[in-house]
Every structure is written in C-alpha cells, then in structure tokens.
CSV table of C-alpha atoms and ligand atoms in Angstrom, one decimal:
chain,number,residue,atom,x,y,z
A,1,MET,CA,-67.4,-40.3,-95.7
A,2,LYS,CA,-69.7,-43.0,-94.3
A,3,ILE,CA,-69.1,-46.1,-92.2
A,4,ILE,CA,-70.2,-49.2,-94.1
A,5,GLY,CA,-68.8,-51.9,-91.8
A,6,THR,CA,-67.9,-52.3,-88.1
A,7,GLY,CA,-66.2,-54.9,-85.9
A,8,SER,CA,-64.8,-55.4,-82.5
A,9,ALA,CA,-63.0,-58.0,-80.4
A,10,LEU,CA,-62.2,-58.4,-76.8
A,11,PRO,CA,-59.9,-60.7,-74.9
A,12,GLN,CA,-61.5,-63.8,-73.3
A,13,LYS,CA,-60.2,-63.2,-69.8
A,14,GLU,CA,-62.5,-61.1,-67.6
A,15,ILE,CA,-61.1,-59.5,-64.5
A,16,SER,CA,-63.4,-58.3,-61.8
A,17,ASN,CA,-62.7,-55.5,-59.3
A,18,ASP,CA,-62.6,-58.1,-56.5
A,19,MET,CA,-59.9,-60.0,-58.4
A,20,LEU,CA,-57.8,-56.7,-58.4
A,21,ALA,CA,-58.5,-56.2,-54.7
A,22,GLY,CA,-56.7,-59.6,-54.3
A,23,PHE,CA,-53.3,-57.9,-54.9
A,24,LEU,CA,-54.0,-54.2,-54.8
A,25,GLU,CA,-55.1,-52.0,-51.9
A,26,THR,CA,-58.5,-51.3,-53.5
A,27,SER,CA,-62.1,-52.4,-53.4
A,28,ASP,CA,-65.0,-53.1,-55.6
A,29,SER,CA,-66.9,-50.2,-54.0
A,30,TRP,CA,-64.1,-47.7,-54.6
A,31,ILE,CA,-63.6,-48.6,-58.3
A,32,THR,CA,-67.4,-48.8,-59.0
A,33,THR,CA,-68.2,-45.5,-57.3
A,34,ARG,CA,-65.2,-43.5,-58.7
A,35,THR,CA,-65.2,-44.9,-62.2
A,36,GLY,CA,-68.3,-47.0,-63.0
A,37,ILE,CA,-66.1,-50.0,-63.9
A,38,HIS,CA,-67.1,-53.4,-62.8
A,39,THR,CA,-65.0,-55.7,-65.0
A,40,ARG,CA,-62.4,-55.4,-67.8
A,41,ARG,CA,-61.0,-57.8,-70.3
A,42,LEU,CA,-57.3,-58.3,-70.4
A,43,LEU,CA,-55.0,-60.1,-72.9
A,44,SER,CA,-53.6,-63.3,-71.5
A,45,THR,CA,-53.4,-66.1,-74.0
A,46,GLU,CA,-54.3,-64.1,-77.1
A,47,THR,CA,-52.2,-61.5,-78.8
A,48,LEU,CA,-53.1,-57.9,-79.8
A,49,ARG,CA,-52.5,-58.9,-83.4
A,50,GLU,CA,-55.1,-61.6,-83.1
A,51,LEU,CA,-57.6,-59.3,-81.5
A,52,ALA,CA,-57.1,-56.6,-84.2
A,53,THR,CA,-57.4,-59.2,-87.0
A,54,LYS,CA,-60.7,-60.5,-85.6
A,55,ALA,CA,-62.1,-56.9,-85.3
A,56,ALA,CA,-61.0,-56.0,-88.8
A,57,GLN,CA,-62.4,-59.3,-90.3
A,58,ALA,CA,-65.8,-58.6,-88.7
A,59,ALA,CA,-65.7,-55.0,-90.1
A,60,LEU,CA,-64.8,-56.3,-93.6
A,61,ALA,CA,-67.5,-59.0,-93.5
A,62,SER,CA,-70.2,-56.5,-92.6
A,63,SER,CA,-69.0,-54.0,-95.3
A,64,GLY,CA,-69.4,-56.7,-98.0
A,65,LEU,CA,-65.9,-55.8,-99.3
A,66,GLN,CA,-63.0,-58.2,-99.8
A,67,ALA,CA,-59.6,-57.5,-98.2
A,68,SER,CA,-58.3,-56.9,-101.7
A,69,GLU,CA,-60.7,-54.0,-102.2
A,70,ILE,CA,-59.2,-52.0,-99.2
A,71,ASP,CA,-56.8,-49.4,-100.6
A,72,TYR,CA,-55.6,-47.9,-97.3
A,73,LEU,CA,-55.3,-49.3,-93.8
A,74,ILE,CA,-54.9,-46.9,-90.9
A,75,CYS,CA,-54.1,-48.4,-87.5
A,76,SER,CA,-54.6,-46.5,-84.3
A,77,ASN,CA,-52.3,-47.9,-81.5
A,78,VAL,CA,-50.4,-46.6,-78.6
A,79,ALA,CA,-48.1,-49.5,-78.0
A,80,ASN,CA,-47.6,-53.1,-79.1
A,81,SER,CA,-44.7,-55.6,-79.1
A,82,TYR,CA,-43.2,-54.1,-82.2
A,83,VAL,CA,-42.0,-50.5,-82.7
A,84,SER,CA,-41.4,-51.5,-86.3
A,85,PRO,CA,-43.0,-52.9,-88.4
A,86,SER,CA,-46.2,-51.0,-87.6
A,87,LEU,CA,-49.2,-52.9,-86.4
A,88,GLY,CA,-50.8,-51.9,-89.6
A,89,SER,CA,-48.1,-53.7,-91.6
A,90,ILE,CA,-48.6,-56.8,-89.5
A,91,LEU,CA,-52.3,-56.7,-90.1
A,92,LEU,CA,-51.8,-56.5,-93.9
A,93,GLY,CA,-50.4,-60.0,-93.6
A,94,THR,CA,-53.1,-61.5,-91.4
A,95,LEU,CA,-55.9,-59.9,-93.4
A,96,GLY,CA,-54.6,-60.4,-96.9
A,97,CYS,CA,-54.6,-56.7,-97.8
A,98,VAL,CA,-52.0,-55.2,-100.1
A,99,CYS,CA,-52.2,-51.4,-99.6
A,100,PRO,CA,-50.4,-48.6,-97.9
A,101,THR,CA,-50.6,-48.6,-94.1
A,102,PHE,CA,-49.3,-46.7,-91.1
A,103,ASP,CA,-49.9,-46.6,-87.4
A,104,LEU,CA,-51.1,-43.5,-85.7
A,105,ASN,CA,-50.7,-42.7,-82.0
A,106,GLY,CA,-53.4,-40.3,-81.0
A,107,ALA,CA,-53.6,-41.8,-77.5
A,108,CYS,CA,-57.3,-42.5,-76.6
A,109,ALA,CA,-58.4,-40.1,-79.3
A,110,GLY,CA,-56.6,-42.1,-82.0
A,111,LEU,CA,-59.6,-43.7,-83.7
A,112,VAL,CA,-61.2,-40.3,-84.4
A,113,TYR,CA,-57.9,-38.9,-85.5
A,114,SER,CA,-57.7,-41.9,-87.9
A,115,LEU,CA,-61.2,-41.3,-89.2
A,116,ASP,CA,-60.4,-37.6,-89.8
A,117,ILE,CA,-57.4,-38.6,-91.9
A,118,ALA,CA,-59.4,-41.2,-93.7
A,119,ASP,CA,-62.0,-38.5,-94.5
A,120,SER,CA,-59.2,-36.3,-96.1
A,121,PHE,CA,-57.9,-39.3,-98.1
A,122,LEU,CA,-61.3,-39.9,-99.5
A,123,LYS,CA,-62.0,-36.3,-100.3
A,124,THR,CA,-58.7,-35.9,-102.1
A,125,GLY,CA,-59.2,-39.2,-104.0
A,126,ARG,CA,-56.2,-40.9,-102.5
A,127,ALA,CA,-58.3,-43.9,-101.5
A,128,ARG,CA,-61.8,-45.3,-102.1
A,129,ASN,CA,-62.2,-47.9,-99.3
A,130,ILE,CA,-60.3,-47.4,-96.1
A,131,LEU,CA,-60.0,-49.9,-93.2
A,132,VAL,CA,-59.5,-48.1,-89.8
A,133,VAL,CA,-58.4,-50.3,-86.9
A,134,ALA,CA,-57.9,-49.3,-83.3
A,135,ALA,CA,-56.2,-51.9,-81.2
A,136,GLU,CA,-54.9,-51.3,-77.7
A,137,GLN,CA,-53.4,-53.2,-74.8
A,138,PRO,CA,-53.0,-50.6,-72.1
A,139,SER,CA,-52.6,-53.5,-69.6
A,140,ARG,CA,-49.1,-53.9,-70.9
A,141,PHE,CA,-48.0,-50.4,-70.1
A,142,CYS,CA,-49.9,-49.8,-66.8
A,143,ASN,CA,-48.0,-49.9,-63.5
A,144,TRP,CA,-49.7,-52.9,-61.8
A,145,HIS,CA,-48.5,-51.7,-58.4
A,146,ASP,CA,-50.3,-48.4,-58.9
A,147,ARG,CA,-54.0,-48.8,-57.8
A,148,ALA,CA,-54.8,-45.3,-59.2
A,149,THR,CA,-54.1,-46.3,-62.8
A,150,SER,CA,-54.2,-50.1,-63.3
A,151,VAL,CA,-57.8,-50.5,-62.3
A,152,LEU,CA,-59.0,-48.2,-65.1
A,153,PHE,CA,-57.9,-49.9,-68.2
A,154,GLY,CA,-58.9,-52.9,-70.4
A,155,ASP,CA,-57.6,-54.3,-73.7
A,156,GLY,CA,-59.6,-54.4,-76.9
A,157,ALA,CA,-59.9,-53.8,-80.6
A,158,ALA,CA,-62.3,-52.1,-83.0
A,159,ALA,CA,-62.5,-51.6,-86.7
A,160,MET,CA,-64.5,-49.7,-89.3
A,161,VAL,CA,-64.6,-49.7,-93.1
A,162,VAL,CA,-65.2,-46.3,-94.5
A,163,THR,CA,-66.0,-45.1,-98.0
A,164,GLU,CA,-67.3,-42.1,-99.8
A,165,GLY,CA,-70.9,-41.1,-99.0
A,166,LYS,CA,-73.1,-39.0,-96.7
A,167,GLY,CA,-72.2,-39.6,-93.1
A,168,PHE,CA,-69.6,-37.6,-91.3
A,169,ARG,CA,-70.5,-33.9,-91.3
A,170,ASP,CA,-67.7,-32.3,-89.3
A,171,PHE,CA,-64.6,-33.1,-87.2
A,172,ARG,CA,-62.8,-31.1,-84.5
A,173,LEU,CA,-59.3,-32.1,-83.4
A,174,THR,CA,-57.3,-30.3,-80.8
A,175,GLY,CA,-53.9,-30.5,-79.0
A,176,VAL,CA,-52.4,-28.7,-76.1
A,177,PRO,CA,-49.0,-29.5,-74.6
A,178,HIS,CA,-49.8,-31.2,-71.3
A,179,THR,CA,-47.3,-34.0,-71.7
A,180,ASP,CA,-46.7,-34.3,-67.9
A,181,VAL,CA,-50.2,-35.3,-66.8
A,182,MET,CA,-50.2,-38.6,-68.5
A,183,TYR,CA,-47.3,-40.5,-70.0
A,184,TYR,CA,-45.7,-43.8,-70.7
A,185,LYS,CA,-41.9,-43.8,-71.4
A,186,ARG,CA,-40.2,-46.6,-73.3
A,187,SER,CA,-36.5,-47.1,-73.1
A,188,LEU,CA,-34.3,-46.9,-76.2
A,189,GLU,CA,-31.1,-48.9,-76.9
A,190,PRO,CA,-27.9,-47.6,-75.3
A,191,THR,CA,-25.3,-46.1,-77.7
A,192,PRO,CA,-21.6,-45.5,-77.1
A,193,PHE,CA,-22.3,-41.8,-77.7
A,194,ASP,CA,-25.3,-40.9,-75.6
A,195,ARG,CA,-24.7,-41.4,-71.9
A,196,VAL,CA,-28.3,-40.5,-70.8
A,197,GLU,CA,-29.6,-43.6,-69.2
A,198,GLU,CA,-33.0,-44.6,-70.7
A,199,ARG,CA,-35.5,-46.3,-68.4
A,200,THR,CA,-39.0,-47.5,-69.1
A,201,THR,CA,-41.6,-45.8,-67.0
A,202,PRO,CA,-45.0,-47.5,-66.9
A,203,LEU,CA,-48.0,-45.2,-67.2
A,204,VAL,CA,-47.9,-42.2,-64.9
A,205,MET,CA,-51.1,-40.2,-64.6
A,206,GLU,CA,-52.3,-37.3,-62.5
A,207,GLY,CA,-55.9,-38.5,-62.4
A,208,ARG,CA,-57.6,-35.4,-61.1
A,209,GLU,CA,-55.9,-33.1,-63.6
A,210,VAL,CA,-56.7,-35.5,-66.5
A,211,PHE,CA,-60.3,-35.6,-65.3
A,212,ARG,CA,-60.5,-31.8,-65.2
A,213,ILE,CA,-58.9,-31.2,-68.7
A,214,ALA,CA,-61.0,-34.1,-70.2
A,215,VAL,CA,-64.3,-32.6,-69.0
A,216,GLU,CA,-63.4,-29.1,-70.0
A,217,SER,CA,-62.1,-30.0,-73.5
A,218,CYS,CA,-64.8,-32.5,-74.4
A,219,ILE,CA,-67.5,-30.0,-73.5
A,220,ASN,CA,-65.7,-27.4,-75.6
A,221,ASP,CA,-65.4,-29.7,-78.6
A,222,VAL,CA,-69.1,-30.7,-78.4
A,223,ASP,CA,-70.3,-27.1,-78.0
A,224,VAL,CA,-68.1,-25.9,-81.0
A,225,LEU,CA,-69.3,-28.8,-83.2
A,226,LEU,CA,-73.0,-28.1,-82.3
A,227,GLN,CA,-72.7,-24.4,-82.9
A,228,ARG,CA,-70.7,-24.8,-86.2
A,229,ASN,CA,-73.4,-27.1,-87.6
A,230,GLY,CA,-76.4,-25.1,-86.4
A,231,LEU,CA,-77.5,-27.8,-83.9
A,232,THR,CA,-78.5,-27.8,-80.3
A,233,GLY,CA,-77.8,-30.6,-77.8
A,234,ALA,CA,-81.3,-31.9,-78.3
A,235,ASP,CA,-80.7,-32.5,-82.1
A,236,ILE,CA,-78.2,-35.2,-81.3
A,237,ASP,CA,-79.7,-38.7,-80.9
A,238,LYS,CA,-76.7,-40.3,-79.3
A,239,TYR,CA,-73.5,-39.1,-77.6
A,240,LEU,CA,-70.8,-41.7,-78.0
A,241,LEU,CA,-68.1,-40.6,-75.6
A,242,HIS,CA,-64.7,-42.0,-74.8
A,243,GLN,CA,-65.3,-44.6,-72.1
A,244,ALA,CA,-62.7,-43.4,-69.5
A,245,ASN,CA,-64.8,-42.7,-66.4
A,246,MET,CA,-68.5,-42.8,-65.9
A,247,ARG,CA,-68.2,-39.5,-63.9
A,248,ILE,CA,-66.6,-37.8,-66.8
A,249,ILE,CA,-69.5,-38.9,-69.1
A,250,GLU,CA,-71.9,-37.7,-66.4
A,251,CYS,CA,-70.3,-34.2,-66.2
A,252,ILE,CA,-70.6,-33.8,-70.0
A,253,ARG,CA,-74.2,-35.0,-69.9
A,254,GLU,CA,-75.1,-32.6,-67.1
A,255,HIS,CA,-73.6,-29.7,-69.1
A,256,LEU,CA,-75.6,-30.6,-72.2
A,257,GLU,CA,-78.8,-31.2,-70.1
A,258,GLN,CA,-79.6,-34.3,-72.1
A,259,PRO,CA,-81.3,-37.5,-70.9
A,260,ARG,CA,-79.1,-40.5,-69.8
A,261,GLU,CA,-80.5,-42.7,-72.6
A,262,LYS,CA,-78.6,-40.6,-75.1
A,263,PHE,CA,-75.3,-41.6,-73.5
A,264,PRO,CA,-74.8,-45.3,-74.1
A,265,THR,CA,-71.8,-46.8,-72.2
A,266,ASN,CA,-69.9,-50.1,-71.9
A,267,ILE,CA,-67.2,-48.9,-69.5
A,268,GLN,CA,-68.9,-51.1,-66.8
A,269,LYS,CA,-67.8,-54.2,-68.7
A,270,TYR,CA,-64.6,-53.2,-70.5
A,271,GLY,CA,-63.0,-50.3,-68.6
A,272,ASN,CA,-61.0,-47.8,-70.6
A,273,THR,CA,-59.8,-49.5,-73.8
A,274,SER,CA,-58.0,-46.4,-75.0
A,275,SER,CA,-58.6,-45.6,-78.7
A,276,ALA,CA,-60.7,-48.8,-79.2
A,277,SER,CA,-63.3,-47.6,-76.7
A,278,VAL,CA,-65.7,-45.6,-78.9
A,279,GLY,CA,-65.2,-48.1,-81.8
A,280,ILE,CA,-66.2,-51.0,-79.6
A,281,LEU,CA,-69.2,-49.0,-78.4
A,282,ILE,CA,-70.3,-48.2,-82.0
A,283,ASP,CA,-69.9,-51.8,-83.2
A,284,GLU,CA,-72.0,-53.2,-80.3
A,285,LEU,CA,-74.7,-50.6,-80.6
A,286,SER,CA,-74.9,-51.0,-84.4
A,287,ARG,CA,-75.1,-54.8,-84.1
A,288,ALA,CA,-77.8,-54.5,-81.5
A,289,GLY,CA,-79.8,-52.3,-83.9
A,290,GLU,CA,-79.6,-49.4,-81.5
A,291,LEU,CA,-78.2,-47.0,-84.0
A,292,LYS,CA,-81.0,-46.1,-86.4
A,293,ASP,CA,-80.9,-45.0,-90.0
A,294,GLY,CA,-80.7,-41.2,-90.1
A,295,GLN,CA,-79.8,-40.7,-86.5
A,296,THR,CA,-77.3,-37.9,-85.7
A,297,LEU,CA,-74.4,-39.0,-83.5
A,298,MET,CA,-71.8,-37.0,-81.7
A,299,ILE,CA,-68.5,-38.7,-80.9
A,300,SER,CA,-66.1,-37.1,-78.5
A,301,THR,CA,-62.8,-38.5,-77.3
A,302,PHE,CA,-59.7,-37.4,-75.4
A,303,GLY,CA,-56.3,-38.7,-74.6
A,304,GLY,CA,-52.8,-38.1,-73.2
A,305,GLY,CA,-50.9,-35.4,-74.9
A,306,PHE,CA,-53.3,-33.7,-74.3
A,307,VAL,CA,-55.3,-34.4,-77.5
A,308,THR,CA,-59.0,-34.4,-78.3
A,309,ALA,CA,-61.0,-35.5,-81.3
A,310,ALA,CA,-64.7,-35.2,-81.9
A,311,ALA,CA,-67.1,-35.7,-84.8
A,312,ILE,CA,-70.7,-35.4,-85.9
A,313,LEU,CA,-72.2,-37.9,-88.2
A,314,ASP,CA,-75.5,-39.1,-89.7
A,315,TRP,CA,-75.8,-42.8,-89.3
A,316,SER,CA,-76.6,-45.3,-92.1
A,317,ALA,CA,-77.7,-48.7,-90.8
A,318,ILE,CA,-75.4,-51.6,-91.5
A,319,GLN,CA,-76.7,-55.1,-92.3
A,320,TYR,CA,-74.8,-57.8,-90.3
B,401,UT7,O1,-58.1,-42.0,-71.4
B,401,UT7,C1,-57.7,-41.1,-70.4
B,401,UT7,C2,-57.4,-41.9,-69.2
B,401,UT7,N1,-57.5,-41.3,-67.9
B,401,UT7,C3,-58.6,-40.8,-67.3
B,401,UT7,O2,-59.6,-40.6,-67.8
B,401,UT7,C4,-58.4,-40.5,-65.8
B,401,UT7,C5,-59.3,-39.4,-65.3
B,401,UT7,N2,-59.3,-39.4,-63.9
B,401,UT7,C6,-60.1,-40.2,-63.2
B,401,UT7,O3,-60.8,-41.0,-63.8
B,401,UT7,C7,-60.0,-40.1,-61.7
B,401,UT7,O4,-59.2,-39.0,-61.3
B,401,UT7,C8,-59.5,-41.4,-61.0
B,401,UT7,C9,-60.5,-42.5,-61.1
B,401,UT7,C10,-58.1,-41.8,-61.6
B,401,UT7,C11,-59.3,-41.2,-59.5
B,401,UT7,O5,-60.5,-40.8,-58.9
B,401,UT7,P1,-60.5,-39.5,-58.0
B,401,UT7,O6,-61.9,-39.3,-57.5
B,401,UT7,O7,-59.9,-38.3,-58.8
B,401,UT7,O8,-59.5,-39.9,-56.8
B,401,UT7,P2,-58.2,-39.2,-56.3
B,401,UT7,O9,-57.1,-39.4,-57.3
B,401,UT7,O10,-58.5,-37.8,-55.9
B,401,UT7,O11,-57.9,-40.1,-55.0
B,401,UT7,C12,-58.7,-40.1,-53.9
B,401,UT7,C13,-58.2,-41.1,-52.9
B,401,UT7,C14,-56.7,-41.0,-52.7
B,401,UT7,O12,-56.5,-41.4,-51.3
B,401,UT7,P3,-56.3,-40.2,-50.2
B,401,UT7,O13,-55.1,-39.4,-50.7
B,401,UT7,O14,-57.5,-39.4,-50.2
B,401,UT7,O15,-56.1,-41.0,-49.0
B,401,UT7,C15,-56.1,-42.1,-53.5
B,401,UT7,O16,-54.9,-42.6,-53.0
B,401,UT7,O17,-58.4,-42.5,-53.5
B,401,UT7,C16,-57.2,-43.2,-53.4
B,401,UT7,N3,-57.2,-44.1,-54.5
B,401,UT7,C17,-57.8,-45.4,-54.4
B,401,UT7,N4,-58.3,-46.0,-53.4
B,401,UT7,C18,-58.8,-47.3,-53.6
B,401,UT7,C19,-56.8,-44.0,-55.8
B,401,UT7,N5,-57.0,-45.1,-56.5
B,401,UT7,C20,-57.6,-46.0,-55.7
B,401,UT7,C21,-58.1,-47.3,-55.8
B,401,UT7,N6,-58.7,-47.9,-54.8
B,401,UT7,N7,-58.0,-48.0,-57.0
C-alpha cells in the first residue's frame, strides 16, 4: 500500500498559552517546559465536518483521483456531534463519494489503525482506492476547568488517499486494558428499565501514568518493527511520532540515540490533535518537500485504551 495524496486542515482560531492563563491557574512557562506546546487551534466558528471535508478534498486533489473513484472511506474519530450517522457517512455527502464507510475509534492511534485496515482491504482486493480521514475535536470533551488536561489538546483533521503499491512495509498494533488512565464518558438516554444514572464525564487523565506507558510502549513498537525488518535506528530517515508531548518524543529519541533532525514536530503550534496529529505532520512535511522519494519513515502513535499503532514505510513523493 502507498500514500498517493495527503491533506490537512486546522481551525482558524489560535489560542496561546497566555490566553489559557487568563482563566486557568497555569502559565506559558509551565506549559512550554512540560509539554513543548506554545499554541493550539480550536474550533469556534467552523465545524469538524467542514475541517474533515477540507482535509479530504486536499488529499483527493493531490492524489489526482475523483471522489467517485474512492471505493472505501475509513474515518478515524473519537467524538463528534453525532453518534449516528458516522462522521464517515456525513463526509460521503460533503465529498460526493458513494462507497462503504465507517468510523473507527482507536483514540490517538486511530489513523494508523485505519491505515492498517486499509492495507488489509487492498491486499484482499476489497477496495482499490481508499480515503482515510482522521478528524478530531478534543476541545469538546476536555474538562476546561482541569489545567492538567485542557492545555494539551488542539482540534484538527488530516486525510490520505492510499492505493496498491510499494510503500508500507509493516505495521504493529497493540492493546492493553488500561481503561482507567484516560477516559471520556458520554451519558446515554435514560430508560424505564435501567436505573443506573448516566453522567457525562469530560476527559479524565492520569498524566504521569499515560506518559510512562506511552514512552515504554512506543519504544517497544519501534524496536520490534526495526528488528522484524532487519533495520537499525540509523536506517530510518524520519520518525513521525504522535504529537502528545515534546518530552515523550525526546525520551523515545534518546532511547534510539538518533539526531533531533530526524524527529520533526508541530506540537508547538497545534498541541495534541489526537488521531489527526501524525497525519497533519505528514501532510505538512510532504507539501514542504521534506519527505524525499525513497526515504524510510517510522510512524509511532499511542492513545487511550491503552492502544498503540506503528508502521514503517518507504515514501514516494507526491506532486501538489
Ligand atoms: O494522546 C495521549 C494524551 N496524553 C498524554 O500524552 C499525556 C502524557 N502526560 C503528560 O504529557 C504529562 O504528564 C502532563 C503534561 C500531563 C503533566 O506533566 P507532568 O510533568 O507529568 O506534571 P504532573 O502531572 O506531575 O504535575 C506536576 C505539577 C502538579 O502540581 P503539584 O502537585 O506538584 O503542586 C500539577 O498540579 O504541575 C501541576 N500542573 C500544572 N501547573 C500549571 C498540572 N498541570 C498544570 C498546568 N499549569 N497546566
């Protein structure tokens, strides 16, 4: 499977750390030092559907394919205004696609989970051209009174068109039941039969524990993929890691003993955009000509659950 088109879209509204310090007991220096984040973009006047559509249209345009040529749409999303229909179904309408679609919730690892499924669909001949969209609005399930979580996230969308060809070499997906370290609980409708009161609980996170599990599991995924493919850390041209915390990225880099230039980041500008994060990074690097033909890339992501998804691929340059 190879990527033949990429796109991304971010909300207009930029929120600085100082703006957050206006209503939270926090500071620019705390957020910058502990996370590396300077600003994030948050949805205000636009909708997630509009953002996802923009990212998908850009990916389609760069792939040279028409919406009608897409024969599967996989949409990675944690939460949006609708439980049903899926965000994927909504996007069929805005994009003009007529094909099967579903939403996948792999938390922040959802884009790579979606790519892994796309790879299987292509290998088994179930589809020829697949559009993968990752669209997230964590700002709408954060607790805006909790300084330890709300400062971390940003909204955004990324998209990729994938088709058969040489590109992805290997995937590694994992899951371990740590549902208590990070969760967002949505209430369900009351019924006359079930007396358990349902309450929405905005994002709860044990930051230190998530940090520890994230570093340990990403290092493990990267090491397994390198070993399984007969590679060393030095053989990878770029490490594209989930943009959750600059210190997490730094811990992984130190373990691999690879130079900083191999670890591009955009967390400074966008914060943690959940499953859209590595997709936005790939789109921006690709458009800037920073991903070169034949380069070997390592993607590694993690998210609540606890789930991880990593991949190795050989890059083919895209014309924009
Ligand atoms: O996609 C997955 C998403 N989640 C993650 O990746 C989260 C991973 N974890 C982290 O990134 C870090 O654990 C955090 C950035 C969330 C927190 O950083 P930390 O260095 O682990 O800080 P901490 O939780 O140990 O808190 C240290 C102190 C505490 O105060 P006391 O108890 O020492 O007085 C916190 O209350 O920092 C305080 N604190 C803050 N202070 C100012 C927590 N958040 C803030 C804040 N501003 N925003």
